[in-house]
PDB file of C-alpha atoms in Angstrom:
ATOM      1  CA  MET Q   1       1.434  12.712  24.095  1.00  0.00           C
ATOM      2  CA  SER Q   2      -1.938  12.582  22.919  1.00  0.00           C
ATOM      3  CA  ARG Q   3      -2.664  10.043  20.190  1.00  0.00           C
ATOM      4  CA  GLU Q   4      -6.548  10.147  19.898  1.00  0.00           C
ATOM      5  CA  ILE Q   5      -6.818  11.598  16.663  1.00  0.00           C
ATOM      6  CA  VAL Q   6      -3.794   9.276  15.208  1.00  0.00           C
ATOM      7  CA  THR Q   7      -5.589   6.393  16.644  1.00  0.00           C
ATOM      8  CA  ALA Q   8      -8.857   7.329  14.815  1.00  0.00           C
ATOM      9  CA  LEU Q   9      -6.988   7.867  11.514  1.00  0.00           C
ATOM     10  CA  ASP Q  10      -5.180   4.596  11.971  1.00  0.00           C
ATOM     11  CA  ALA Q  11      -8.517   2.669  12.154  1.00  0.00           C
ATOM     12  CA  PRO Q  12      -9.471   3.042   8.387  1.00  0.00           C
ATOM     13  CA  PHE Q  13      -5.814   2.050   7.487  1.00  0.00           C
ATOM     14  CA  GLN Q  14      -5.914  -0.984   9.413  1.00  0.00           C
ATOM     15  CA  ARG Q  15      -9.218  -1.955   8.155  1.00  0.00           C
ATOM     16  CA  ALA Q  16      -7.809  -1.484   4.435  1.00  0.00           C
ATOM     17  CA  TRP Q  17      -4.782  -3.689   5.352  1.00  0.00           C
ATOM     18  CA  ASP Q  18      -6.937  -6.519   6.604  1.00  0.00           C
ATOM     19  CA  LEU Q  19      -8.802  -6.561   3.410  1.00  0.00           C
ATOM     20  CA  LEU Q  20      -5.748  -6.454   1.441  1.00  0.00           C
ATOM     21  CA  ALA Q  21      -4.334  -9.112   3.570  1.00  0.00           C
ATOM     22  CA  GLN Q  22      -7.434 -11.097   2.825  1.00  0.00           C
ATOM     23  CA  PHE Q  23      -7.510 -10.627  -0.604  1.00  0.00           C
ATOM     24  CA  MET Q  24      -3.900 -12.092  -0.775  1.00  0.00           C
ATOM     25  CA  ASP Q  25      -5.099 -15.293   1.010  1.00  0.00           C
ATOM     26  CA  VAL Q  26      -8.309 -15.885  -0.928  1.00  0.00           C
ATOM     27  CA  CYS Q  27      -7.455 -14.978  -4.472  1.00  0.00           C
ATOM     28  CA  PRO Q  28      -6.902 -18.015  -6.473  1.00  0.00           C
ATOM     29  CA  ASP Q  29      -3.574 -18.291  -8.375  1.00  0.00           C
ATOM     30  CA  ASN Q  30      -5.164 -18.047 -12.054  1.00  0.00           C
ATOM     31  CA  ILE Q  31      -6.708 -14.603 -10.811  1.00  0.00           C
ATOM     32  CA  TRP Q  32      -3.383 -13.553  -9.295  1.00  0.00           C
ATOM     33  CA  ALA Q  33      -1.759 -13.879 -12.520  1.00  0.00           C
ATOM     34  CA  GLU Q  34      -4.154 -12.260 -14.891  1.00  0.00           C
ATOM     35  CA  THR Q  35      -4.337  -8.933 -16.079  1.00  0.00           C
ATOM     36  CA  ASN Q  36      -7.250  -6.870 -14.937  1.00  0.00           C
ATOM     37  CA  GLY Q  37      -7.785  -3.040 -15.197  1.00  0.00           C
ATOM     38  CA  GLY Q  38      -4.525  -2.908 -17.365  1.00  0.00           C
ATOM     39  CA  TRP Q  39      -2.228  -4.423 -14.864  1.00  0.00           C
ATOM     40  CA  PRO Q  40      -1.634  -7.888 -13.351  1.00  0.00           C
ATOM     41  CA  VAL Q  41      -3.596  -8.588 -10.019  1.00  0.00           C
ATOM     42  CA  TRP Q  42      -0.468  -9.441  -8.088  1.00  0.00           C
ATOM     43  CA  GLN Q  43       1.323  -5.840  -9.544  1.00  0.00           C
ATOM     44  CA  GLN Q  44      -1.732  -3.985  -8.315  1.00  0.00           C
ATOM     45  CA  VAL Q  45      -1.030  -5.539  -4.761  1.00  0.00           C
ATOM     46  CA  ALA Q  46       2.443  -4.800  -5.280  1.00  0.00           C
ATOM     47  CA  HIS Q  47       1.863  -1.294  -5.826  1.00  0.00           C
ATOM     48  CA  ALA Q  48      -0.640  -0.760  -3.008  1.00  0.00           C
ATOM     49  CA  ILE Q  49       2.010  -2.236  -0.606  1.00  0.00           C
ATOM     50  CA  ALA Q  50       4.956  -0.212  -2.034  1.00  0.00           C
ATOM     51  CA  VAL Q  51       3.126   3.032  -1.874  1.00  0.00           C
ATOM     52  CA  LEU Q  52       2.465   2.533   1.953  1.00  0.00           C
ATOM     53  CA  ASN Q  53       6.185   2.162   2.138  1.00  0.00           C
ATOM     54  CA  PHE Q  54       6.704   5.348   0.197  1.00  0.00           C
ATOM     55  CA  PHE Q  55       4.328   7.281   2.258  1.00  0.00           C
ATOM     56  CA  ILE Q  56       6.387   6.797   5.401  1.00  0.00           C
ATOM     57  CA  LEU Q  57       9.857   7.308   4.072  1.00  0.00           C
ATOM     58  CA  GLU Q  58      11.024  10.518   6.088  1.00  0.00           C
ATOM     59  CA  ASN Q  59      14.556  11.365   4.576  1.00  0.00           C
ATOM     60  CA  ASP Q  60      15.880  11.313   0.882  1.00  0.00           C
ATOM     61  CA  SER Q  61      18.497   8.850   2.119  1.00  0.00           C
ATOM     62  CA  ASP Q  62      15.520   6.453   3.254  1.00  0.00           C
ATOM     63  CA  THR Q  63      15.091   3.620   0.899  1.00  0.00           C
ATOM     64  CA  PHE Q  64      12.446   1.087   0.217  1.00  0.00           C
ATOM     65  CA  LEU Q  65      12.400  -1.847   1.961  1.00  0.00           C
ATOM     66  CA  PRO Q  66      13.542  -4.972   0.028  1.00  0.00           C
ATOM     67  CA  ALA Q  67      10.611  -5.870  -2.396  1.00  0.00           C
ATOM     68  CA  PRO Q  68      10.138  -8.706  -4.885  1.00  0.00           C
ATOM     69  CA  ASP Q  69      10.226  -6.639  -8.175  1.00  0.00           C
ATOM     70  CA  GLU Q  70      11.925  -3.520  -9.282  1.00  0.00           C
ATOM     71  CA  ILE Q  71      10.915   0.214  -8.507  1.00  0.00           C
ATOM     72  CA  GLY Q  72       9.181   0.746 -12.074  1.00  0.00           C
ATOM     73  CA  VAL Q  73       7.115  -2.427 -11.727  1.00  0.00           C
ATOM     74  CA  LEU Q  74       5.951  -1.568  -8.115  1.00  0.00           C
ATOM     75  CA  MET Q  75       4.906   1.910  -9.272  1.00  0.00           C
ATOM     76  CA  LEU Q  76       3.042   1.008 -12.123  1.00  0.00           C
ATOM     77  CA  ARG Q  77       5.449   2.511 -14.679  1.00  0.00           C
ATOM     78  CA  GLU Q  78       5.991  -0.476 -16.402  1.00  0.00           C
ATOM     79  CA  GLN Q  79       4.620  -4.059 -16.667  1.00  0.00           C
ATOM     80  CA  GLY Q  80       5.817  -6.624 -14.427  1.00  0.00           C
ATOM     81  CA  ARG Q  81       7.645  -9.447 -16.666  1.00  0.00           C
ATOM     82  CA  HIS Q  82       7.474 -12.266 -14.052  1.00  0.00           C
ATOM     83  CA  LEU Q  83       4.819 -13.459 -11.765  1.00  0.00           C
ATOM     84  CA  VAL Q  84       5.390 -12.685  -7.814  1.00  0.00           C
ATOM     85  CA  SER Q  85       3.882 -15.223  -5.746  1.00  0.00           C
ATOM     86  CA  ARG Q  86       1.491 -14.668  -2.946  1.00  0.00           C
ATOM     87  CA  THR Q  87       3.904 -16.165  -0.654  1.00  0.00           C
ATOM     88  CA  ALA Q  88       6.369 -13.602  -1.714  1.00  0.00           C
ATOM     89  CA  MET Q  89       3.923 -10.776  -1.838  1.00  0.00           C
ATOM     90  CA  LYS Q  90       2.596 -11.640   1.828  1.00  0.00           C
ATOM     91  CA  ALA Q  91       6.243 -11.418   3.104  1.00  0.00           C
ATOM     92  CA  TYR Q  92       6.741  -8.124   1.575  1.00  0.00           C
ATOM     93  CA  GLY Q  93       3.507  -6.896   2.790  1.00  0.00           C
ATOM     94  CA  ASP Q  94       4.412  -8.056   6.337  1.00  0.00           C
ATOM     95  CA  ASP Q  95       7.784  -6.255   6.324  1.00  0.00           C
ATOM     96  CA  VAL Q  96       6.087  -2.892   5.117  1.00  0.00           C
ATOM     97  CA  LYS Q  97       3.090  -3.126   7.432  1.00  0.00           C
ATOM     98  CA  GLY Q  98       5.338  -3.559  10.351  1.00  0.00           C
ATOM     99  CA  ALA Q  99       7.301  -0.255   9.123  1.00  0.00           C
ATOM    100  CA  VAL Q 100       3.918   1.590   8.776  1.00  0.00           C
ATOM    101  CA  ASP Q 101       2.599   0.509  12.079  1.00  0.00           C
ATOM    102  CA  ALA Q 102       6.084   1.585  13.784  1.00  0.00           C
ATOM    103  CA  ARG Q 103       5.740   5.091  11.989  1.00  0.00           C
ATOM    104  CA  ILE Q 104       2.140   5.615  13.016  1.00  0.00           C
ATOM    105  CA  ALA Q 105       2.993   4.489  16.584  1.00  0.00           C
ATOM    106  CA  ALA Q 106       5.628   7.188  16.707  1.00  0.00           C
ATOM    107  CA  LEU Q 107       3.237  10.087  15.645  1.00  0.00           C
ATOM    108  CA  ALA Q 108       1.408  12.301  18.326  1.00  0.00           C
ATOM    109  CA  ASP Q 109      -1.824  14.212  17.466  1.00  0.00           C
ATOM    110  CA  ALA Q 110       0.552  17.420  17.415  1.00  0.00           C
ATOM    111  CA  ASP Q 111       2.391  15.855  14.395  1.00  0.00           C
ATOM    112  CA  LEU Q 112      -0.667  15.434  12.236  1.00  0.00           C
ATOM    113  CA  THR Q 113      -0.372  19.235  10.965  1.00  0.00           C
ATOM    114  CA  LYS Q 114       3.102  19.018  10.162  1.00  0.00           C
ATOM    115  CA  LEU Q 115       4.338  18.621   6.699  1.00  0.00           C
ATOM    116  CA  GLN Q 116       5.589  15.226   5.546  1.00  0.00           C
ATOM    117  CA  GLU Q 117       8.456  17.039   3.728  1.00  0.00           C
ATOM    118  CA  ARG Q 118       9.801  14.114   1.784  1.00  0.00           C
ATOM    119  CA  VAL Q 119       6.820  12.783   0.434  1.00  0.00           C
ATOM    120  CA  SER Q 120       5.303  16.497  -0.257  1.00  0.00           C
ATOM    121  CA  LYS Q 121       8.588  17.135  -2.414  1.00  0.00           C
ATOM    122  CA  LYS Q 122       8.252  13.735  -4.291  1.00  0.00           C
ATOM    123  CA  ILE Q 123       4.510  14.481  -5.415  1.00  0.00           C
ATOM    124  CA  GLY Q 124       4.988  18.168  -5.749  1.00  0.00           C
ATOM    125  CA  ARG Q 125       2.610  19.370  -3.376  1.00  0.00           C
ATOM    126  CA  ASP Q 126       2.175  20.051   0.524  1.00  0.00           C
ATOM    127  CA  LEU Q 127       1.180  16.688   2.509  1.00  0.00           C
ATOM    128  CA  SER Q 128       0.630  17.060   5.995  1.00  0.00           C
ATOM    129  CA  TYR Q 129       0.904  13.723   8.466  1.00  0.00           C
ATOM    130  CA  ALA Q 130      -2.834  13.781   8.618  1.00  0.00           C
ATOM    131  CA  ALA Q 131      -3.296  13.890   4.862  1.00  0.00           C
ATOM    132  CA  MET Q 132      -0.548  10.960   4.654  1.00  0.00           C
ATOM    133  CA  MET Q 133      -2.522   8.908   7.189  1.00  0.00           C
ATOM    134  CA  VAL Q 134      -5.722   9.416   5.238  1.00  0.00           C
ATOM    135  CA  MET Q 135      -3.793   8.424   1.796  1.00  0.00           C
ATOM    136  CA  LEU Q 136      -2.536   5.164   3.673  1.00  0.00           C
ATOM    137  CA  ALA Q 137      -6.158   3.946   3.973  1.00  0.00           C
ATOM    138  CA  SER Q 138      -7.713   5.685   0.711  1.00  0.00           C
ATOM    139  CA  HIS Q 139      -5.087   4.377  -1.761  1.00  0.00           C
ATOM    140  CA  THR Q 140      -5.055   0.889  -0.350  1.00  0.00           C
ATOM    141  CA  THR Q 141      -8.760   0.794  -0.349  1.00  0.00           C
ATOM    142  CA  TYR Q 142      -8.844   1.952  -4.153  1.00  0.00           C
ATOM    143  CA  HIS Q 143      -6.459  -0.962  -5.085  1.00  0.00           C
ATOM    144  CA  ILE Q 144      -8.623  -3.504  -3.132  1.00  0.00           C
ATOM    145  CA  GLY Q 145     -11.597  -2.498  -5.245  1.00  0.00           C
ATOM    146  CA  SER Q 146      -9.615  -3.028  -8.345  1.00  0.00           C
ATOM    147  CA  CYS Q 147      -8.741  -6.438  -7.031  1.00  0.00           C
ATOM    148  CA  ASP Q 148     -12.002  -7.143  -5.870  1.00  0.00           C
ATOM    149  CA  ALA Q 149     -13.236  -6.602  -9.449  1.00  0.00           C
ATOM    150  CA  ALA Q 150     -11.040  -9.380 -10.696  1.00  0.00           C
ATOM    151  CA  LEU Q 151     -12.722 -11.919  -8.267  1.00  0.00           C
ATOM    152  CA  ARG Q 152     -16.365 -10.560  -9.049  1.00  0.00           C
ATOM    153  CA  ASP Q 153     -15.327 -10.905 -12.797  1.00  0.00           C
ATOM    154  CA  HIS Q 154     -14.870 -14.842 -12.099  1.00  0.00           C
ATOM    155  CA  GLY Q 155     -18.133 -14.968 -10.065  1.00  0.00           C
ATOM    156  CA  LEU Q 156     -16.448 -15.004  -7.063  1.00  0.00           C
ATOM    157  CA  PRO Q 157     -17.320 -12.834  -3.863  1.00  0.00           C
ATOM    158  CA  GLY Q 158     -14.950  -9.737  -3.283  1.00  0.00           C
ATOM    159  CA  VAL Q 159     -13.535  -9.197   0.195  1.00  0.00           C
ATOM    160  CA  PHE Q 160     -14.893  -5.586   0.429  1.00  0.00           C
TER     161      PHE Q 160
END
């Protein structure tokens, strides 16, 4: 089973994940709780993690891993009503990261051109496994940028 391309596509996701994990470690509590860019910072992190979980769901019967808030909050459809702690978010992130890593470990290069049917159906356009892997990194990186802006607005260095 050849995995050279899968491994190459996995590297940007691993880098993005490392930055997200670093952000959760360094973000001060006051910034974690504030709204920046229309959403609480913690909710942007929750969304980035939940979308990782979304991208790896294979069947309509698959469900999201237990999360620290409701799906509407995780998918940025509604404002979170209570603050989710960094500790709870890190635990949720660890669970999702483990599931994503397991899904990627099961992929072979030959799988990359196949359609990720469930996600394609949900988003309304065809998405291959290769595109899914790219989106794991790009979507996470996008939200790291939003979160970094909150740090920089307070004179702190960003993680990215």
